[in-house]
Amino acid sequence: GHEETFSDPLVDCRECKRRFRADTLLEESLNRAAEQVMADLLPVFQRFGEELGAFIAELERRERERGRTYPNRWTLVTEALQSPEIQEQLRHRCREFSEWLSRPIPGVNSGPMRAWVEAWEQIAPRFRERLDAIRAIEASFGRTYESDAQLLQRAIVAYPAWTTEVVRASWNELFVFLNERKALRCPHCGAVGSFTPPRRFNLMFRTFMGPVEDEASLVYLRPETAQGIFVNFKNVLTTARRKLPFGIAQIGKAFRNEITPGQFLFRVREFEQMEIEYFVRPGEDERWFEHWVEERYNWYLRLGIRAENLRLREQSPEELAHYSKRTVDIEYRFPMGWGEIEGIANRTDYDLRAHSKSDPGNEHSTDDLTVFDQTTSSHFTPYVIEPSAGVDRIFLALLCDAYHEEIVRGEKRVVLRLHRDLAPIKVAVFPLLRNRDELVEIARRIAADLRRVVPGRVVYDDTASIGRLYRRQDEVGTPYCVTVDVQTLSDKQVTVRDRDTMEQVRLPIERLPEYFAEQFRPEASLVG
């Protein structure tokens, strides 16, 4: 199933040699064509409504003069539309609508619009029948089919003369059909009908296990990390003695044969993924879904990412994966635009049922992944709420959000305003003069003492002037710098400089461990 799920249909433009996803290209083209048709129809329908309203008002006035009244306006409208005499007058008065029904279809050489109306009346019931049949087998696939049906409906709206051919086609056949009839345009060079037939592009990396490269030894690098959790669900449930709700979290490598890797770390073929599979009772899934959306959004705020650069985006029914009941993406505003850094999905019981022998369709499964409810003396399959995030994308978002350039005393200052818990270096210690041995000795001793209390890296540096040392640490995001100067020899105090404000305070050397322990205490950090 994964090989089919993790593959994309691709086409190439023969003119500009660019590559596109066929399904995305088809959907965008049909949307534009259908919108053009509806834009053409809207003024006609509006004028038709205005003329119909004026005609009914005139009819009501005439009937009132005859002493006849109607119990309500709907009765009047119904009678007006059913009367042969009035229908004839309506057809005469609404000439524009009648003429429109006989006009050629936009973008098609022949065939009146009336053909679209008649064809749609015949075709529409078939969608409902086929959709109901699919839903009876599997609700999640029913939603996928419904998306395909909507795609076909847009094709019928856009190209009604081809309704008979369109309604019988799969989306792949539909792409070829419309491309051959010059109905698809390349978004890059504008060429029409220039695409190659769609080909499946496998997003999973193939390799072979063992010395012989044959079908029996064919394996794939995992495209996601989630499935291992579902397979081991029952082991964790029994050995850890957990009760619902509980979660299993993991972080690890995943691999995808991306078509167009790029934008630095945003789209790569090997990436780090972290996921939580949170198991809940059916019926409680919506409440826990909302909980995890809020919790994960707030986690990014606690990382220091600015709220104006974050947003929650609910996926439309057409976007949802076949296993998802509901999905919300957390997106960050990168320099190249908004991009997803995490998705929270309500996967229902799809995955556990797919791996459980309790499901009749899993003839090769050996484990029963249901849970026994002692209060009702029955078994049930838990629902799963899944927060899934790309570590590389989060790292890129943190860098983008923390990077600042500013002018200080006429010079450009680059500073990386990372949250103190994320900063790779927590404190840097400098002697003001590296040729004064007594200053160097004090600075090295301070650095050694701080390493015992600061939860992170403390560095000593004397390889440049004090101004250049400050700029170096600003650029890597070091929150605090400690400078030992000549005055330290007499008052036993040092200068502590804050990265963000550049404010400097004098503190006694013996107070430094207490001061930095307070600055980096857990209550003030991400774990609080």
Short mmCIF file of C-alpha atoms in Angstrom, two decimals:
data_model
loop_
_atom_site.label_atom_id
_atom_site.label_comp_id
_atom_site.label_asym_id
_atom_site.label_seq_id
_atom_site.Cartn_x
_atom_site.Cartn_y
_atom_site.Cartn_z
CA GLY A 1 0.00 0.00 0.00
CA HIS A 2 2.82 2.41 0.77
CA GLU A 3 4.32 2.15 -2.72
CA GLU A 4 1.04 3.34 -4.22
CA THR A 5 0.49 6.01 -1.55
CA PHE A 6 3.97 7.52 -1.85
CA SER A 7 4.00 8.14 -5.59
CA ASP A 8 3.08 11.16 -7.68
CA PRO A 9 1.88 11.38 -11.30
CA LEU A 10 4.23 13.56 -13.35
CA VAL A 11 4.12 15.07 -16.83
CA ASP A 12 6.70 16.99 -18.85
CA CYS A 13 6.05 19.94 -21.12
CA ARG A 14 7.60 19.11 -24.49
CA GLU A 15 8.21 22.81 -25.22
CA CYS A 16 9.91 24.16 -22.10
CA LYS A 17 11.00 20.78 -20.64
CA ARG A 18 9.53 21.67 -17.24
CA ARG A 19 8.05 18.94 -15.04
CA PHE A 20 4.71 19.20 -13.24
CA ARG A 21 2.45 17.10 -11.07
CA ALA A 22 -0.31 15.93 -13.40
CA ASP A 23 -3.08 15.90 -10.79
CA THR A 24 -2.28 19.44 -9.60
CA LEU A 25 -2.02 20.72 -13.17
CA LEU A 26 -5.31 19.10 -14.13
CA GLU A 27 -7.15 20.46 -11.10
CA GLU A 28 -5.85 24.01 -11.56
CA SER A 29 -6.68 23.99 -15.28
CA LEU A 30 -10.20 22.69 -14.71
CA ASN A 31 -10.80 25.21 -11.93
CA ARG A 32 -9.82 28.09 -14.21
CA ALA A 33 -11.95 26.80 -17.09
CA ALA A 34 -14.98 26.12 -14.87
CA GLU A 35 -14.66 29.55 -13.23
CA GLN A 36 -14.63 31.16 -16.68
CA VAL A 37 -17.82 29.35 -17.66
CA MET A 38 -19.55 30.28 -14.39
CA ALA A 39 -18.43 33.89 -14.77
CA ASP A 40 -20.12 33.83 -18.19
CA LEU A 41 -23.29 32.36 -16.71
CA LEU A 42 -23.65 34.58 -13.65
CA PRO A 43 -24.80 37.80 -15.39
CA VAL A 44 -27.29 35.78 -17.44
CA PHE A 45 -28.77 34.15 -14.35
CA GLN A 46 -28.92 37.50 -12.56
CA ARG A 47 -30.81 39.14 -15.40
CA PHE A 48 -33.05 36.09 -15.70
CA GLY A 49 -33.93 36.44 -12.01
CA GLU A 50 -34.62 40.15 -12.38
CA GLU A 51 -36.91 39.61 -15.38
CA LEU A 52 -38.67 36.71 -13.68
CA GLY A 53 -39.25 38.84 -10.57
CA ALA A 54 -40.61 41.73 -12.63
CA PHE A 55 -42.89 39.40 -14.57
CA ILE A 56 -44.29 37.80 -11.38
CA ALA A 57 -44.89 41.25 -9.87
CA GLU A 58 -46.84 42.21 -12.99
CA LEU A 59 -48.79 38.94 -12.81
CA GLU A 60 -49.61 39.54 -9.14
CA ARG A 61 -50.88 43.07 -9.93
CA ARG A 62 -53.14 41.78 -12.73
CA GLU A 63 -54.56 39.00 -10.55
CA ARG A 64 -55.20 41.46 -7.72
CA GLU A 65 -57.20 43.66 -10.10
CA ARG A 66 -59.30 40.60 -10.89
CA GLY A 67 -59.95 40.13 -7.16
CA ARG A 68 -57.77 37.04 -6.81
CA THR A 69 -55.17 36.72 -4.06
CA TYR A 70 -52.55 34.09 -3.24
CA PRO A 71 -51.92 32.69 0.28
CA ASN A 72 -48.19 33.32 -0.16
CA ARG A 73 -45.71 34.36 -2.80
CA TRP A 74 -44.45 30.81 -3.34
CA THR A 75 -47.88 29.72 -4.52
CA LEU A 76 -47.83 32.57 -7.01
CA VAL A 77 -44.37 31.65 -8.28
CA THR A 78 -45.28 27.95 -8.59
CA GLU A 79 -48.43 28.68 -10.55
CA ALA A 80 -46.61 31.13 -12.75
CA LEU A 81 -43.92 28.62 -13.65
CA GLN A 82 -46.42 25.80 -14.29
CA SER A 83 -48.80 27.75 -16.53
CA PRO A 84 -48.16 27.03 -20.26
CA GLU A 85 -49.21 30.57 -21.13
CA ILE A 86 -46.85 32.09 -18.61
CA GLN A 87 -44.05 29.72 -19.59
CA GLU A 88 -44.37 30.93 -23.16
CA GLN A 89 -44.27 34.54 -22.02
CA LEU A 90 -41.26 33.76 -19.80
CA ARG A 91 -39.42 32.24 -22.72
CA HIS A 92 -40.23 35.32 -24.76
CA ARG A 93 -39.28 37.80 -22.05
CA CYS A 94 -36.11 35.96 -21.05
CA ARG A 95 -34.76 35.82 -24.55
CA GLU A 96 -31.20 36.20 -23.35
CA PHE A 97 -31.44 32.99 -21.34
CA SER A 98 -33.00 31.12 -24.23
CA GLU A 99 -30.34 32.44 -26.58
CA TRP A 100 -27.63 31.42 -24.15
CA LEU A 101 -28.92 27.84 -24.13
CA SER A 102 -28.44 27.73 -27.89
CA ARG A 103 -25.04 29.42 -27.97
CA PRO A 104 -21.82 27.50 -28.72
CA ILE A 105 -20.00 26.31 -25.62
CA PRO A 106 -17.05 28.56 -24.66
CA GLY A 107 -13.80 26.98 -25.80
CA VAL A 108 -15.58 24.37 -27.94
CA ASN A 109 -16.31 24.73 -31.65
CA SER A 110 -19.77 23.17 -31.69
CA GLY A 111 -22.60 22.11 -29.43
CA PRO A 112 -25.19 24.26 -27.69
CA MET A 113 -25.23 24.99 -23.97
CA ARG A 114 -28.50 23.08 -23.79
CA ALA A 115 -26.40 19.94 -24.25
CA TRP A 116 -24.63 20.74 -20.99
CA VAL A 117 -27.93 21.06 -19.11
CA GLU A 118 -29.31 17.82 -20.53
CA ALA A 119 -26.07 15.89 -20.01
CA TRP A 120 -25.73 17.05 -16.43
CA GLU A 121 -29.26 15.88 -15.62
CA GLN A 122 -28.34 12.42 -16.87
CA ILE A 123 -24.87 12.20 -15.34
CA ALA A 124 -25.35 13.65 -11.83
CA PRO A 125 -27.22 10.63 -10.34
CA ARG A 126 -24.40 8.29 -11.35
CA PHE A 127 -21.95 10.05 -9.06
CA ARG A 128 -24.17 9.54 -6.04
CA GLU A 129 -24.74 5.85 -6.82
CA ARG A 130 -21.03 5.13 -7.26
CA LEU A 131 -20.09 7.19 -4.21
CA ASP A 132 -22.58 5.36 -1.98
CA ALA A 133 -21.22 2.02 -3.18
CA ILE A 134 -17.64 3.02 -2.38
CA ARG A 135 -18.57 4.40 1.04
CA ALA A 136 -20.29 1.14 1.91
CA ILE A 137 -16.91 -0.58 1.55
CA GLU A 138 -14.60 1.97 3.18
CA ALA A 139 -15.53 5.48 4.34
CA SER A 140 -12.03 6.90 3.91
CA PHE A 141 -11.86 5.78 0.27
CA GLY A 142 -15.34 7.24 -0.19
CA ARG A 143 -13.91 10.67 0.57
CA THR A 144 -11.10 10.10 -1.93
CA TYR A 145 -13.64 9.09 -4.57
CA GLU A 146 -15.76 12.13 -3.76
CA SER A 147 -12.76 14.35 -4.52
CA ASP A 148 -12.35 12.59 -7.87
CA ALA A 149 -16.07 13.04 -8.55
CA GLN A 150 -15.77 16.78 -7.88
CA LEU A 151 -12.87 16.90 -10.33
CA LEU A 152 -15.04 15.26 -13.00
CA GLN A 153 -17.89 17.63 -12.23
CA ARG A 154 -15.63 20.61 -12.87
CA ALA A 155 -14.54 19.00 -16.14
CA ILE A 156 -18.20 18.65 -17.20
CA VAL A 157 -18.90 22.27 -16.29
CA ALA A 158 -15.85 23.45 -18.23
CA TYR A 159 -16.25 21.19 -21.28
CA PRO A 160 -19.89 20.04 -21.55
CA ALA A 161 -19.59 18.90 -25.18
CA TRP A 162 -17.25 16.14 -24.00
CA THR A 163 -19.43 14.97 -21.12
CA THR A 164 -19.96 11.45 -22.46
CA GLU A 165 -16.21 10.83 -22.74
CA VAL A 166 -15.32 12.67 -19.52
CA VAL A 167 -17.69 10.86 -17.19
CA ARG A 168 -16.29 7.45 -18.13
CA ALA A 169 -12.64 8.47 -17.71
CA SER A 170 -10.30 8.03 -14.80
CA TRP A 171 -8.37 11.18 -13.90
CA ASN A 172 -5.35 9.82 -15.80
CA GLU A 173 -7.46 9.23 -18.92
CA LEU A 174 -9.09 12.62 -18.39
CA PHE A 175 -5.68 14.33 -18.47
CA VAL A 176 -4.74 12.59 -21.74
CA PHE A 177 -8.17 13.32 -23.25
CA LEU A 178 -8.07 17.05 -22.47
CA ASN A 179 -4.41 17.39 -23.44
CA GLU A 180 -5.07 15.88 -26.88
CA ARG A 181 -7.87 18.42 -27.39
CA LYS A 182 -5.62 21.39 -26.52
CA ALA A 183 -7.53 22.13 -23.31
CA LEU A 184 -4.48 22.12 -20.98
CA ARG A 185 -1.95 24.96 -20.97
CA CYS A 186 1.60 24.88 -19.58
CA PRO A 187 1.79 27.32 -16.63
CA HIS A 188 5.42 28.15 -17.48
CA CYS A 189 5.63 28.65 -21.25
CA GLY A 190 1.93 28.80 -22.18
CA ALA A 191 2.06 25.97 -24.72
CA VAL A 192 -1.23 24.08 -25.14
CA GLY A 193 -1.53 20.33 -25.56
CA SER A 194 2.23 19.91 -25.11
CA PHE A 195 2.32 17.49 -22.18
CA THR A 196 3.59 13.93 -22.14
CA PRO A 197 1.26 11.21 -20.76
CA PRO A 198 1.29 11.02 -16.93
CA ARG A 199 3.86 8.68 -15.38
CA ARG A 200 4.02 7.46 -11.79
CA PHE A 201 7.00 8.88 -9.89
CA ASN A 202 7.84 6.72 -6.88
CA LEU A 203 8.68 8.81 -3.80
CA MET A 204 10.11 5.79 -1.96
CA PHE A 205 13.77 4.87 -2.34
CA ARG A 206 14.27 1.30 -3.54
CA THR A 207 17.12 -0.94 -2.48
CA PHE A 208 17.83 -4.64 -1.97
CA MET A 209 18.39 -6.64 1.19
CA GLY A 210 21.11 -9.24 0.83
CA PRO A 211 23.61 -10.16 -1.90
CA VAL A 212 21.09 -10.95 -4.66
CA GLU A 213 19.10 -8.21 -6.37
CA ASP A 214 15.76 -9.85 -7.13
CA GLU A 215 12.10 -9.22 -6.31
CA ALA A 216 12.34 -11.33 -3.16
CA SER A 217 15.02 -9.04 -1.69
CA LEU A 218 13.40 -5.75 -2.73
CA VAL A 219 12.95 -3.30 0.18
CA TYR A 220 12.27 0.44 0.55
CA LEU A 221 13.73 3.10 2.80
CA ARG A 222 10.93 4.25 5.05
CA PRO A 223 9.11 7.40 3.86
CA GLU A 224 7.70 8.08 7.35
CA THR A 225 8.30 6.92 10.93
CA ALA A 226 4.74 6.34 12.12
CA GLN A 227 4.08 2.74 11.08
CA GLY A 228 6.63 1.24 13.48
CA ILE A 229 4.68 2.73 16.38
CA PHE A 230 1.44 1.10 15.30
CA VAL A 231 3.07 -2.30 14.89
CA ASN A 232 4.49 -2.06 18.43
CA PHE A 233 1.38 -0.52 20.00
CA LYS A 234 0.34 -3.67 21.88
CA ASN A 235 3.88 -4.27 23.18
CA VAL A 236 4.04 -0.79 24.70
CA LEU A 237 0.50 -1.08 26.06
CA THR A 238 1.24 -4.30 27.97
CA THR A 239 4.88 -3.81 29.02
CA ALA A 240 4.52 -0.16 30.10
CA ARG A 241 1.13 -0.90 31.73
CA ARG A 242 -0.49 2.15 30.20
CA LYS A 243 -4.15 3.11 30.10
CA LEU A 244 -5.85 5.28 27.52
CA PRO A 245 -5.20 8.03 26.72
CA PHE A 246 -1.44 7.72 26.27
CA GLY A 247 1.11 8.50 23.58
CA ILE A 248 4.20 7.04 21.97
CA ALA A 249 6.77 9.50 20.61
CA GLN A 250 9.78 8.94 18.42
CA ILE A 251 12.27 10.77 16.25
CA GLY A 252 14.18 9.31 13.33
CA LYS A 253 15.27 9.50 9.72
CA ALA A 254 12.86 9.28 6.81
CA PHE A 255 13.61 9.27 3.08
CA ARG A 256 11.64 10.53 0.10
CA ASN A 257 12.68 10.65 -3.52
CA GLU A 258 11.62 14.28 -3.89
CA ILE A 259 11.03 15.48 -7.45
CA THR A 260 12.45 18.96 -6.93
CA PRO A 261 14.48 19.23 -3.71
CA GLY A 262 15.46 22.77 -2.87
CA GLN A 263 14.83 25.91 -0.80
CA PHE A 264 17.73 24.97 1.50
CA LEU A 265 16.40 22.64 4.23
CA PHE A 266 12.73 22.97 3.36
CA ARG A 267 12.58 20.10 0.85
CA VAL A 268 15.28 17.43 1.08
CA ARG A 269 15.47 13.73 0.29
CA GLU A 270 16.78 12.66 3.70
CA PHE A 271 15.20 14.36 6.70
CA GLU A 272 14.58 14.04 10.41
CA GLN A 273 10.99 13.47 11.47
CA MET A 274 9.45 13.47 14.93
CA GLU A 275 5.99 12.16 15.66
CA ILE A 276 3.60 11.43 18.49
CA GLU A 277 0.90 8.81 18.13
CA TYR A 278 -1.61 9.62 20.88
CA PHE A 279 -4.16 6.85 21.47
CA VAL A 280 -7.62 7.83 22.74
CA ARG A 281 -11.08 6.35 23.07
CA PRO A 282 -13.47 6.69 20.11
CA GLY A 283 -15.73 9.66 20.78
CA GLU A 284 -12.99 11.55 22.64
CA ASP A 285 -10.88 12.10 19.54
CA GLU A 286 -12.21 15.58 18.69
CA ARG A 287 -11.45 16.92 22.18
CA TRP A 288 -7.92 15.52 22.12
CA PHE A 289 -7.40 16.76 18.58
CA GLU A 290 -8.15 20.33 19.68
CA HIS A 291 -5.86 19.85 22.70
CA TRP A 292 -2.90 18.81 20.56
CA VAL A 293 -3.41 21.57 18.00
CA GLU A 294 -3.29 24.17 20.78
CA GLU A 295 -0.41 22.48 22.59
CA ARG A 296 1.76 22.18 19.50
CA TYR A 297 1.07 25.77 18.38
CA ASN A 298 2.01 27.09 21.82
CA TRP A 299 5.19 24.99 21.78
CA TYR A 300 6.45 26.98 18.80
CA LEU A 301 5.66 30.21 20.61
CA ARG A 302 7.68 28.97 23.58
CA LEU A 303 10.56 28.28 21.20
CA GLY A 304 10.59 32.01 20.55
CA ILE A 305 8.94 32.07 17.12
CA ARG A 306 6.88 35.23 16.69
CA ALA A 307 3.11 34.75 16.51
CA GLU A 308 2.79 36.87 13.36
CA ASN A 309 4.94 34.33 11.52
CA LEU A 310 2.80 31.33 12.54
CA ARG A 311 -0.65 30.26 11.42
CA LEU A 312 -3.00 27.30 11.66
CA ARG A 313 -4.47 26.09 8.37
CA GLU A 314 -7.29 23.54 8.28
CA GLN A 315 -7.02 21.16 5.35
CA SER A 316 -10.02 21.08 3.02
CA PRO A 317 -11.83 17.76 2.42
CA GLU A 318 -10.10 17.53 -0.96
CA GLU A 319 -6.65 17.75 0.68
CA LEU A 320 -7.21 15.19 3.43
CA ALA A 321 -5.28 11.95 3.28
CA HIS A 322 -7.39 8.82 2.94
CA TYR A 323 -6.81 7.94 6.62
CA SER A 324 -7.54 11.38 8.06
CA LYS A 325 -10.80 12.57 9.56
CA ARG A 326 -9.37 16.04 10.11
CA THR A 327 -5.94 17.66 9.69
CA VAL A 328 -4.59 21.05 10.76
CA ASP A 329 -1.21 22.27 9.48
CA ILE A 330 1.03 24.61 11.44
CA GLU A 331 2.67 26.86 8.88
CA TYR A 332 5.56 29.32 9.14
CA ARG A 333 6.07 32.39 6.99
CA PHE A 334 9.43 31.64 5.36
CA PRO A 335 11.15 34.21 3.11
CA MET A 336 9.82 32.18 0.14
CA GLY A 337 6.26 32.14 1.52
CA TRP A 338 4.12 30.14 3.92
CA GLY A 339 5.19 26.52 4.38
CA GLU A 340 4.13 23.61 6.58
CA ILE A 341 6.37 22.69 9.52
CA GLU A 342 3.97 20.35 11.29
CA GLY A 343 0.66 18.61 10.74
CA ILE A 344 -1.77 17.36 13.38
CA ALA A 345 -4.06 14.63 12.03
CA ASN A 346 -7.00 12.70 13.44
CA ARG A 347 -6.15 9.31 11.93
CA THR A 348 -9.21 7.65 13.57
CA ASP A 349 -8.70 3.88 13.98
CA TYR A 350 -7.46 3.42 10.42
CA ASP A 351 -3.86 2.40 11.20
CA LEU A 352 -4.51 0.02 14.08
CA ARG A 353 -7.24 -1.70 12.08
CA ALA A 354 -4.86 -1.96 9.11
CA HIS A 355 -2.36 -3.89 11.29
CA SER A 356 -4.82 -5.88 13.43
CA LYS A 357 -5.98 -9.44 12.87
CA SER A 358 -9.37 -8.39 14.27
CA ASP A 359 -10.06 -6.71 10.91
CA PRO A 360 -11.40 -9.31 8.43
CA GLY A 361 -9.31 -7.94 5.57
CA ASN A 362 -5.95 -8.52 7.29
CA GLU A 363 -5.33 -12.19 6.60
CA HIS A 364 -1.58 -11.92 7.31
CA SER A 365 -1.88 -10.03 10.64
CA THR A 366 -1.03 -12.00 13.79
CA ASP A 367 -1.76 -9.44 16.54
CA ASP A 368 -5.07 -8.22 17.87
CA LEU A 369 -4.63 -4.47 18.39
CA THR A 370 -7.97 -3.86 20.09
CA VAL A 371 -8.27 -2.74 23.72
CA PHE A 372 -10.59 -4.33 26.29
CA ASP A 373 -12.94 -1.96 28.10
CA GLN A 374 -13.74 -3.39 31.54
CA THR A 375 -16.66 -1.02 32.10
CA THR A 376 -18.53 -2.27 29.03
CA SER A 377 -16.88 -5.72 28.79
CA SER A 378 -16.15 -5.15 25.11
CA HIS A 379 -13.19 -4.63 22.81
CA PHE A 380 -12.62 -1.47 20.77
CA THR A 381 -9.94 -0.09 18.47
CA PRO A 382 -8.42 3.18 19.77
CA TYR A 383 -8.40 6.35 17.70
CA VAL A 384 -5.08 8.09 17.04
CA ILE A 385 -4.18 11.79 17.14
CA GLU A 386 -0.87 12.35 15.35
CA PRO A 387 1.30 15.48 15.63
CA SER A 388 4.02 15.01 12.99
CA ALA A 389 6.80 17.55 12.46
CA GLY A 390 9.88 17.88 10.28
CA VAL A 391 12.89 18.73 12.44
CA ASP A 392 14.81 20.22 9.52
CA ARG A 393 11.96 22.58 8.66
CA ILE A 394 11.60 23.62 12.30
CA PHE A 395 15.34 24.33 12.41
CA LEU A 396 15.03 26.45 9.26
CA ALA A 397 12.06 28.34 10.72
CA LEU A 398 14.00 29.04 13.92
CA LEU A 399 16.95 30.40 11.96
CA CYS A 400 14.72 32.60 9.79
CA ASP A 401 12.82 33.95 12.79
CA ALA A 402 15.91 34.61 14.91
CA TYR A 403 18.03 36.27 12.22
CA HIS A 404 18.12 40.07 12.49
CA GLU A 405 20.18 42.83 10.94
CA GLU A 406 20.37 46.26 12.55
CA ILE A 407 22.50 49.39 12.44
CA VAL A 408 24.43 50.15 15.64
CA ARG A 409 26.65 53.25 15.73
CA GLY A 410 26.69 53.38 11.95
CA GLU A 411 27.67 49.73 11.48
CA LYS A 412 25.58 46.70 10.54
CA ARG A 413 25.06 44.27 13.39
CA VAL A 414 23.93 40.69 12.66
CA VAL A 415 22.34 38.95 15.61
CA LEU A 416 20.69 35.55 15.98
CA ARG A 417 18.02 35.99 18.65
CA LEU A 418 17.57 32.31 19.50
CA HIS A 419 15.72 31.24 22.61
CA ARG A 420 18.35 30.76 25.31
CA ASP A 421 17.58 27.03 25.55
CA LEU A 422 18.27 26.64 21.81
CA ALA A 423 21.46 28.69 21.67
CA PRO A 424 24.44 26.39 20.90
CA ILE A 425 26.65 28.49 23.18
CA LYS A 426 25.11 29.76 26.42
CA VAL A 427 27.91 31.97 27.77
CA ALA A 428 31.16 33.28 26.28
CA VAL A 429 33.99 34.55 28.52
CA PHE A 430 36.68 36.99 27.28
CA PRO A 431 39.72 38.73 28.75
CA LEU A 432 39.82 42.35 27.63
CA LEU A 433 43.57 42.04 26.99
CA ARG A 434 44.97 38.66 26.02
CA ASN A 435 48.55 39.76 26.74
CA ARG A 436 47.76 40.25 30.44
CA ASP A 437 48.26 36.83 32.03
CA GLU A 438 46.32 37.73 35.16
CA LEU A 439 43.22 38.64 33.11
CA VAL A 440 43.53 35.44 31.05
CA GLU A 441 43.83 33.33 34.20
CA ILE A 442 40.72 34.88 35.78
CA ALA A 443 38.70 34.49 32.56
CA ARG A 444 39.67 30.83 32.18
CA ARG A 445 38.76 30.13 35.81
CA ILE A 446 35.36 31.82 35.40
CA ALA A 447 34.64 29.73 32.28
CA ALA A 448 35.55 26.52 34.13
CA ASP A 449 33.31 27.43 37.09
CA LEU A 450 30.35 28.31 34.84
CA ARG A 451 30.59 24.98 33.00
CA ARG A 452 29.56 23.28 36.24
CA VAL A 453 26.32 25.27 36.60
CA VAL A 454 25.25 26.38 33.11
CA PRO A 455 23.20 23.70 31.25
CA GLY A 456 25.05 23.99 27.97
CA ARG A 457 28.27 25.08 26.34
CA VAL A 458 30.46 27.79 27.89
CA VAL A 459 33.38 28.97 25.74
CA TYR A 460 36.54 30.96 26.35
CA ASP A 461 37.86 33.14 23.51
CA ASP A 462 40.71 35.65 23.26
CA THR A 463 41.45 35.52 19.53
CA ALA A 464 40.26 39.02 18.58
CA SER A 465 39.43 42.47 19.90
CA ILE A 466 36.53 42.74 22.33
CA GLY A 467 34.25 44.36 19.73
CA ARG A 468 34.88 41.59 17.21
CA LEU A 469 34.38 38.93 19.89
CA TYR A 470 30.98 40.42 20.75
CA ARG A 471 29.94 40.40 17.08
CA ARG A 472 30.99 36.77 16.65
CA GLN A 473 28.85 35.68 19.57
CA ASP A 474 25.91 37.81 18.39
CA GLU A 475 26.00 36.03 15.04
CA VAL A 476 25.84 32.53 16.58
CA GLY A 477 23.15 33.53 19.10
CA THR A 478 25.07 33.44 22.40
CA PRO A 479 22.76 35.03 25.03
CA TYR A 480 25.48 36.32 27.42
CA CYS A 481 29.10 37.46 27.24
CA VAL A 482 31.35 37.94 30.29
CA THR A 483 34.33 40.30 29.99
CA VAL A 484 37.26 40.39 32.42
CA ASP A 485 38.93 43.84 32.32
CA VAL A 486 41.67 45.67 34.17
CA GLN A 487 39.21 46.99 36.77
CA THR A 488 38.41 43.37 37.68
CA LEU A 489 41.83 43.10 39.32
CA SER A 490 40.83 45.69 41.91
CA ASP A 491 37.04 45.30 42.42
CA LYS A 492 36.67 41.55 41.61
CA GLN A 493 33.77 42.34 39.28
CA VAL A 494 33.19 41.55 35.60
CA THR A 495 30.98 42.93 32.83
CA VAL A 496 28.00 40.80 31.73
CA ARG A 497 26.54 41.77 28.34
CA ASP A 498 23.05 40.79 27.13
CA ARG A 499 22.84 39.74 23.46
CA ASP A 500 19.43 41.23 22.63
CA THR A 501 19.58 44.56 24.47
CA MET A 502 23.41 44.96 24.47
CA GLU A 503 23.02 46.26 28.04
CA GLN A 504 26.03 45.71 30.30
CA VAL A 505 26.02 45.23 34.07
CA ARG A 506 28.86 44.79 36.58
CA LEU A 507 28.59 41.71 38.80
CA PRO A 508 30.91 40.26 41.46
CA ILE A 509 32.72 37.15 40.24
CA GLU A 510 31.39 35.04 43.12
CA ARG A 511 27.81 35.87 42.09
CA LEU A 512 28.17 34.63 38.50
CA PRO A 513 27.21 30.95 39.13
CA GLU A 514 24.08 32.03 41.00
CA TYR A 515 23.20 34.63 38.36
CA PHE A 516 23.47 32.26 35.39
CA ALA A 517 21.80 29.39 37.24
CA GLU A 518 18.83 31.74 37.62
CA GLN A 519 18.91 32.80 33.95
CA PHE A 520 18.88 29.18 32.77
CA ARG A 521 16.64 27.67 35.42
CA PRO A 522 14.15 25.06 34.07
CA GLU A 523 11.12 27.14 35.07
CA ALA A 524 12.25 29.85 32.67
CA SER A 525 12.99 27.46 29.83
CA LEU A 526 11.09 25.39 27.27
CA VAL A 527 10.40 22.52 29.66
CA GLY A 528 8.55 24.76 32.09
#
